[in-house]
Coordinates of C-alpha atoms and ligand atoms in Angstrom, one line a residue:
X1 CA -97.6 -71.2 50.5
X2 CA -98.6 -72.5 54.0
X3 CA -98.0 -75.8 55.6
X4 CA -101.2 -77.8 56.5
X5 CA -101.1 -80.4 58.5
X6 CA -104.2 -80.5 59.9
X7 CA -105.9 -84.5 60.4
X8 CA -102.2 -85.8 60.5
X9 CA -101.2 -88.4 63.1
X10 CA -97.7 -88.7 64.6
X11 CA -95.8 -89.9 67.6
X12 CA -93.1 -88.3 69.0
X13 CA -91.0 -90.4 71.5
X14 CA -89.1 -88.5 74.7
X15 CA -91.4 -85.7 73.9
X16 CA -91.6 -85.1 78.3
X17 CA -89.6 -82.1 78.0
X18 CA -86.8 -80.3 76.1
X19 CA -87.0 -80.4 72.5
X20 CA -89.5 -83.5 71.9
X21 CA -91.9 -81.4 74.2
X22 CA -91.9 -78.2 71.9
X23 CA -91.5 -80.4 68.9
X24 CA -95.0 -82.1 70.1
X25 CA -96.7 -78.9 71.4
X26 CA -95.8 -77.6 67.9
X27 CA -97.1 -80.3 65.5
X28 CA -100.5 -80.5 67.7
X29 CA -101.1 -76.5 67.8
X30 CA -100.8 -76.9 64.1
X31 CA -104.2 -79.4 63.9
X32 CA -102.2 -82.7 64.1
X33 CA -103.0 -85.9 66.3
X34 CA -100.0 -86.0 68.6
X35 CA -98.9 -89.3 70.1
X36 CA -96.2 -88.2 73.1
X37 CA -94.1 -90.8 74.5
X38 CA -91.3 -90.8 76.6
X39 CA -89.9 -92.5 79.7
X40 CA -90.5 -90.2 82.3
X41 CA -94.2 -90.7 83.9
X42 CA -93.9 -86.8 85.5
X43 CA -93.5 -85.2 82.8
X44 CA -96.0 -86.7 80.5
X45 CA -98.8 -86.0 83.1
X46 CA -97.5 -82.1 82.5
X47 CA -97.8 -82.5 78.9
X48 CA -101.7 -84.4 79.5
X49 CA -102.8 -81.0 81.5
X50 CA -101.3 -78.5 78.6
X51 CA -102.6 -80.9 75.8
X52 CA -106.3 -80.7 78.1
X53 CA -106.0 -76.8 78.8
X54 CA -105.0 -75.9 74.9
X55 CA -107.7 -78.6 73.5
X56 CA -104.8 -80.2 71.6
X57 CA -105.9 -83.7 70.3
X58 CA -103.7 -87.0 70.7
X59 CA -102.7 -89.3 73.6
X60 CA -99.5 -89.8 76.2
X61 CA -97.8 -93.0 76.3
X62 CA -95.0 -94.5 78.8
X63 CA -92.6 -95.7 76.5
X64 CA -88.9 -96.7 76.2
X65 CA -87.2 -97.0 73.0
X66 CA -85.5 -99.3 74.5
X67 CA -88.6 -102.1 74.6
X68 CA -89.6 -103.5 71.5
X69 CA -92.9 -105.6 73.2
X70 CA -94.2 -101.7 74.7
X71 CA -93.4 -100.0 71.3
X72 CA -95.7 -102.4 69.6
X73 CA -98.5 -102.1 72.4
X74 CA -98.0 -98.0 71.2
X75 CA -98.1 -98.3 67.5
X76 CA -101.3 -100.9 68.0
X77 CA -103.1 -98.8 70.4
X78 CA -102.6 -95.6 67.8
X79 CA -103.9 -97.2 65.0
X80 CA -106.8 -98.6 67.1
X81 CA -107.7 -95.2 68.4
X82 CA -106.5 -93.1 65.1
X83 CA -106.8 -95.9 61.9
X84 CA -103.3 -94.0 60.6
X85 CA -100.2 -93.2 61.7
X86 CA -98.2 -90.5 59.5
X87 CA -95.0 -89.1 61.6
X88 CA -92.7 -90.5 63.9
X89 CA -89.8 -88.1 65.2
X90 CA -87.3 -90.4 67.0
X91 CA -86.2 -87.5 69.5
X92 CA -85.7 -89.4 72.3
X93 CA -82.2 -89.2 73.4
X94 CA -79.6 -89.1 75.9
X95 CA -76.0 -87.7 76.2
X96 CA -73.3 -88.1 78.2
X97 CA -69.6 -89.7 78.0
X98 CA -66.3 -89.6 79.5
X99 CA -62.4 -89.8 77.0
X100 CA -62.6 -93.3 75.9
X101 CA -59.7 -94.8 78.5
X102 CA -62.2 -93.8 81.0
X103 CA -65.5 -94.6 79.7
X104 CA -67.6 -97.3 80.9
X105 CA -69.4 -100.3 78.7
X106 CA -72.6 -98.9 80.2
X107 CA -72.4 -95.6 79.6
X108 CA -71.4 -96.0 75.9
X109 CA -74.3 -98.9 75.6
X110 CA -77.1 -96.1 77.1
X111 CA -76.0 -94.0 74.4
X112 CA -75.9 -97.1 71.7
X113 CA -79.3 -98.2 73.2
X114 CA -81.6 -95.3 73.2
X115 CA -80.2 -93.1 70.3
X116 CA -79.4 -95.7 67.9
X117 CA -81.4 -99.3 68.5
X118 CA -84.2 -97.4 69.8
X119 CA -84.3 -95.4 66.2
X120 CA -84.4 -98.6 64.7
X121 CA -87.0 -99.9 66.4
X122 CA -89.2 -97.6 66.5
X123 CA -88.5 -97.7 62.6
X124 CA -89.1 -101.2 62.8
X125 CA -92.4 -100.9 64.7
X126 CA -94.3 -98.5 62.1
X127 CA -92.6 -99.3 58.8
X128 CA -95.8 -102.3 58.3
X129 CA -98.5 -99.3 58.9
X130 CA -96.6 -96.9 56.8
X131 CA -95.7 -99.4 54.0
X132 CA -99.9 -100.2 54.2
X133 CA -100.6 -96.4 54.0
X134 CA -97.8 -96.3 50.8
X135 CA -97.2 -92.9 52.9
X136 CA -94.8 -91.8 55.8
X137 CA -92.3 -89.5 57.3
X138 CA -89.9 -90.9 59.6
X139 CA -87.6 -88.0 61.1
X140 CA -84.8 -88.8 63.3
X141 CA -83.1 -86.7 66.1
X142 CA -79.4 -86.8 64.9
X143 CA -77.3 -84.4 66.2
X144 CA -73.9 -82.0 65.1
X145 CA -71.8 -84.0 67.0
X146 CA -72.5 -86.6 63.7
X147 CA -70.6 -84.2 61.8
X148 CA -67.6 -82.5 64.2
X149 CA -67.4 -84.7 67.7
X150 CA -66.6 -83.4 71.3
X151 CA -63.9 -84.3 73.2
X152 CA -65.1 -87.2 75.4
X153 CA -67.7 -87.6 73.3
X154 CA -67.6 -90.7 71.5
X155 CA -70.4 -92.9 72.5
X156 CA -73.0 -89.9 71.5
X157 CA -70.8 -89.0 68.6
X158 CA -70.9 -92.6 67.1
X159 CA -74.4 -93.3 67.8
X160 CA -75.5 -90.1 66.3
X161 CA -73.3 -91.1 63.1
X162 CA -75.2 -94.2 63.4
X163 CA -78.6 -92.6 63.0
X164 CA -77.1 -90.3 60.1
X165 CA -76.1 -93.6 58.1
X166 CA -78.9 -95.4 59.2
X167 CA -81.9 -92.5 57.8
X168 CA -79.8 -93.0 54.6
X169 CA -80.2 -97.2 54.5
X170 CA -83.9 -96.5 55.5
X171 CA -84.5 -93.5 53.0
X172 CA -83.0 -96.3 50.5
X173 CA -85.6 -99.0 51.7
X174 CA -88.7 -97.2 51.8
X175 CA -88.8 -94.7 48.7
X176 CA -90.6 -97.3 47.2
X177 CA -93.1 -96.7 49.6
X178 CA -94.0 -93.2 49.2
X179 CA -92.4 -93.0 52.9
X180 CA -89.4 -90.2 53.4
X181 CA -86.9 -90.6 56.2
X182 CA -84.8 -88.1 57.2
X183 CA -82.2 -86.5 60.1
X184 CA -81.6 -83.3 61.9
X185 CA -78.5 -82.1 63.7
X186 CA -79.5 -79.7 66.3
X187 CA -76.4 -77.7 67.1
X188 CA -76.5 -76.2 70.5
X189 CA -79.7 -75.4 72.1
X190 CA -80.0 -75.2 75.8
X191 CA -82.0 -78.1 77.2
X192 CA -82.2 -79.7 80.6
X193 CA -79.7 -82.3 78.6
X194 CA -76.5 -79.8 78.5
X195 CA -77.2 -76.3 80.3
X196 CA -75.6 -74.5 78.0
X197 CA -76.7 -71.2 79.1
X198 CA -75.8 -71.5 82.8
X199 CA -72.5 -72.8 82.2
X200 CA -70.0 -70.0 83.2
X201 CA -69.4 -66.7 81.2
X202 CA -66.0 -67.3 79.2
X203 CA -67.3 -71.2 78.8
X204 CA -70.5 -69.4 77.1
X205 CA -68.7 -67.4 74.7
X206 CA -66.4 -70.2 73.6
X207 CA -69.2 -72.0 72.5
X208 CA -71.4 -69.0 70.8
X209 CA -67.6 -68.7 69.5
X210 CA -68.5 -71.3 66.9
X211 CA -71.6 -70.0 65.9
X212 CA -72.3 -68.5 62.3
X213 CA -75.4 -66.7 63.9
X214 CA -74.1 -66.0 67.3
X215 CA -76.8 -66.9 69.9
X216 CA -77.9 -70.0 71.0
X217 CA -80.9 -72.0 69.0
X218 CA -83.8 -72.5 70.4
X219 CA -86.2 -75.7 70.2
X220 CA -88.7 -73.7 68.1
X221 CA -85.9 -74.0 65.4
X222 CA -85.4 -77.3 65.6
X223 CA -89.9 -77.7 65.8
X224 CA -90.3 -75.3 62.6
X225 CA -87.9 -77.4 60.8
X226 CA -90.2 -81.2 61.5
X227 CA -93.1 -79.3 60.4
X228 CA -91.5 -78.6 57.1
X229 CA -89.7 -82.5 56.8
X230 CA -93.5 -83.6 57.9
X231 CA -95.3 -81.3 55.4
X232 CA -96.3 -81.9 52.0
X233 CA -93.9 -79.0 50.6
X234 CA -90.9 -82.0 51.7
X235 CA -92.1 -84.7 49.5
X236 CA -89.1 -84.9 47.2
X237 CA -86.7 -84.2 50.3
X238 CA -85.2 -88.1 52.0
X239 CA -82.1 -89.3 52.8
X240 CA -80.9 -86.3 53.8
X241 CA -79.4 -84.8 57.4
X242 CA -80.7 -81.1 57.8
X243 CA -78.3 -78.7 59.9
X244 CA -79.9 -76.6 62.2
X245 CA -77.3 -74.8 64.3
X246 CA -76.8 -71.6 63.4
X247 CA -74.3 -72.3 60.7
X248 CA -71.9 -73.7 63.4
X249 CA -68.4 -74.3 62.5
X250 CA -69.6 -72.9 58.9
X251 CA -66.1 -71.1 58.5
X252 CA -63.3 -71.8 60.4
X253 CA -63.6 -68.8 62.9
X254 CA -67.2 -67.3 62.6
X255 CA -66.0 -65.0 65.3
X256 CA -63.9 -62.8 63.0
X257 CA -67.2 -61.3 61.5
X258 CA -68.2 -60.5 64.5
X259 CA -65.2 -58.3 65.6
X260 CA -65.0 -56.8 62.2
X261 CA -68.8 -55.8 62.2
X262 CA -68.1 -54.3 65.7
X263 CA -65.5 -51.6 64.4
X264 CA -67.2 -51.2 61.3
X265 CA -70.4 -50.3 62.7
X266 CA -69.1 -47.2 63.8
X267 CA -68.1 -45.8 59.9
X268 CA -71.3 -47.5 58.6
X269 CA -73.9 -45.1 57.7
X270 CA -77.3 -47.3 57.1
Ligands
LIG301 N1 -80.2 -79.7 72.9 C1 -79.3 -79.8 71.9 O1 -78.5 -78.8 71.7 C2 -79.2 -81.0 71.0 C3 -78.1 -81.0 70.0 C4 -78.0 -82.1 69.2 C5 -78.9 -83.1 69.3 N2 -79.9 -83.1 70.2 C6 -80.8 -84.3 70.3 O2 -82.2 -83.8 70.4 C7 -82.9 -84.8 71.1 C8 -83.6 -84.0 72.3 O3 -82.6 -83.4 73.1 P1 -82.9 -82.5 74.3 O4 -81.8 -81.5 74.4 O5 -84.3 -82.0 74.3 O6 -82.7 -83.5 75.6 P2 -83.6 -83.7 76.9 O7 -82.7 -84.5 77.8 O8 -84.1 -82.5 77.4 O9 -84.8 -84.6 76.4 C9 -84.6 -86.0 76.1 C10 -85.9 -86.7 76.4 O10 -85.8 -88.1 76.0 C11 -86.3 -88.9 77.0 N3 -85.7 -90.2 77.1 C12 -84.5 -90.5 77.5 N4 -84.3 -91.9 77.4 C13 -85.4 -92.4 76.9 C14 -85.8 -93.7 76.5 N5 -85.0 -94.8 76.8 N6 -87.0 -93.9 76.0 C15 -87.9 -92.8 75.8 N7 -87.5 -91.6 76.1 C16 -86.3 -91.4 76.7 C17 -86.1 -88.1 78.3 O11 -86.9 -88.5 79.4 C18 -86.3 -86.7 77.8 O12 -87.7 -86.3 78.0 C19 -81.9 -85.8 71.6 O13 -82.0 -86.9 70.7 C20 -80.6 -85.1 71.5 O14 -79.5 -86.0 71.3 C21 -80.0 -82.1 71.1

């Protein structure tokens, strides 16, 4: 069984670094057309000179999710260059909060603005050209926090449940059309976004604390797991968020394993 998704076309939007980057590298060293958007002009000449040295095929787009008019100038100028359009992963995202008596309107409307309305309007922008195609896979970027929040973290938190309920209204909408939407929840994999592996020591190992599979994810996780949703072997899969974090939080204290293995190890003949 292989995946093949060679001749495919897809966008992935805040793909200038981080996880969208690896996500987009990914998809495009596996044969397909790979649209990269994001807002950050920098980074997406980086991503030009790797897609020019590897010979990957696609374009790079300025693009906030944020601006409807520019994400319909991007979705026309794909299907003028490509004639199809079969992925979009809305991975662009943002984090960041403060407890609630302190948080500002602006900072929870960022987090509102680019992880949830920007999902939907990206949605918005290629369900026609989808529906046309009677084919599709729209993947979005939710995240763990949709399942078990962070302290101050309620603007992310609720706009993350937002995308989780909204993949499910959409799923709902377009299985008629042949097109599949679907979520992930990345768990904790360190990203320009959260430094998780330069915070300090102890800080560290509460966090890999919570961890089923003790060690931080890695966007290659999180890149394997979109070539799958996008494949044809996912075609009966919508609706649905997928958990890739390392079975966080899977029992109530995954570290217990750990300190049992440690003073078993020592009887255990392999
Ligand atoms: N890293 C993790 O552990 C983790 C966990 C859960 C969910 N996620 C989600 O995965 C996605 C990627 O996270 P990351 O860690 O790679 O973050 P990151 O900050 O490294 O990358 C986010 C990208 O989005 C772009 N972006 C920000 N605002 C934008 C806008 N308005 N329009 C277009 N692009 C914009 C940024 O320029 C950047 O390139 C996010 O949606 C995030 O919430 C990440």
């Amino acid at each position: 069984m292989q995946i093949d998704l060679s001749g495919k076309v897809a966008i992935v939007t805040g793909a200038g670094r981080g996880i969208g980057r690896d996500i987009a590298m990914t998809l495009a060293s596996e044969g397909v057309i790979t649209i990269v958007t994001d807002v950050n002009e920098a980074h997406l000449a980086a991503v030009k000179q790797e897609f020019d040295a590897s010979g990957y095929q696609g374009s790079q787009y300025v693009c906030d999710v944020r601006d409807y008019g520019r994400i319909e100038e991007v979705v026309a100028s794909v299907i003028a260059d490509y004639g199809r359009l079969d992925i979009l992963v809305n991975n662009a995202g943002v984090a960041g909060g403060a407890p609630v008596a302190s948080l500002s309107e602006e900072t929870w409307d960022l987090n509102m603005d680019v992880n949830l309305k920007g999902t939907y309007l990206m949605s918005k922008a290629v369900i026609p050209v989808m529906k046309r195609q009677r084919s599709g896979r729209i993947i979005n970027a939710a995240s763990f926090a949709a399942i078990v929040p962070s302290y101050g973290g309620s603007a992310y938190a609720a706009s993350k449940a937002g995308v989780r309920q909204f993949t499910r209204v959409l799923a709902g909408e377009l299985g008629p059309w042949n097109i599949t939407v679907n979520c992930y929840a990345p768990g904790m994999i360190p990203t320009d976004m959260n430094h998780f592996a330069e915070r300090p020591e102890d800080d560290q190992q509460r966090l890999l604390d919570t961890l089923t599979l003790r060690r931080w994810g890695s966007k290659d996780h999180v890149a394997h797991l979109i070539c799958f949703l996008a494949s044809d072997l996912a075609e009966y899969i919508t609706g649905t968020m997928i958990d890739v974090s390392g079975g966080k939080l899977a029992t109530q204290t995954p570290k217990i394993a750990y300190e049992k293995a440690e003073s078993e190890v020592r009887n255990y003949a392999p």
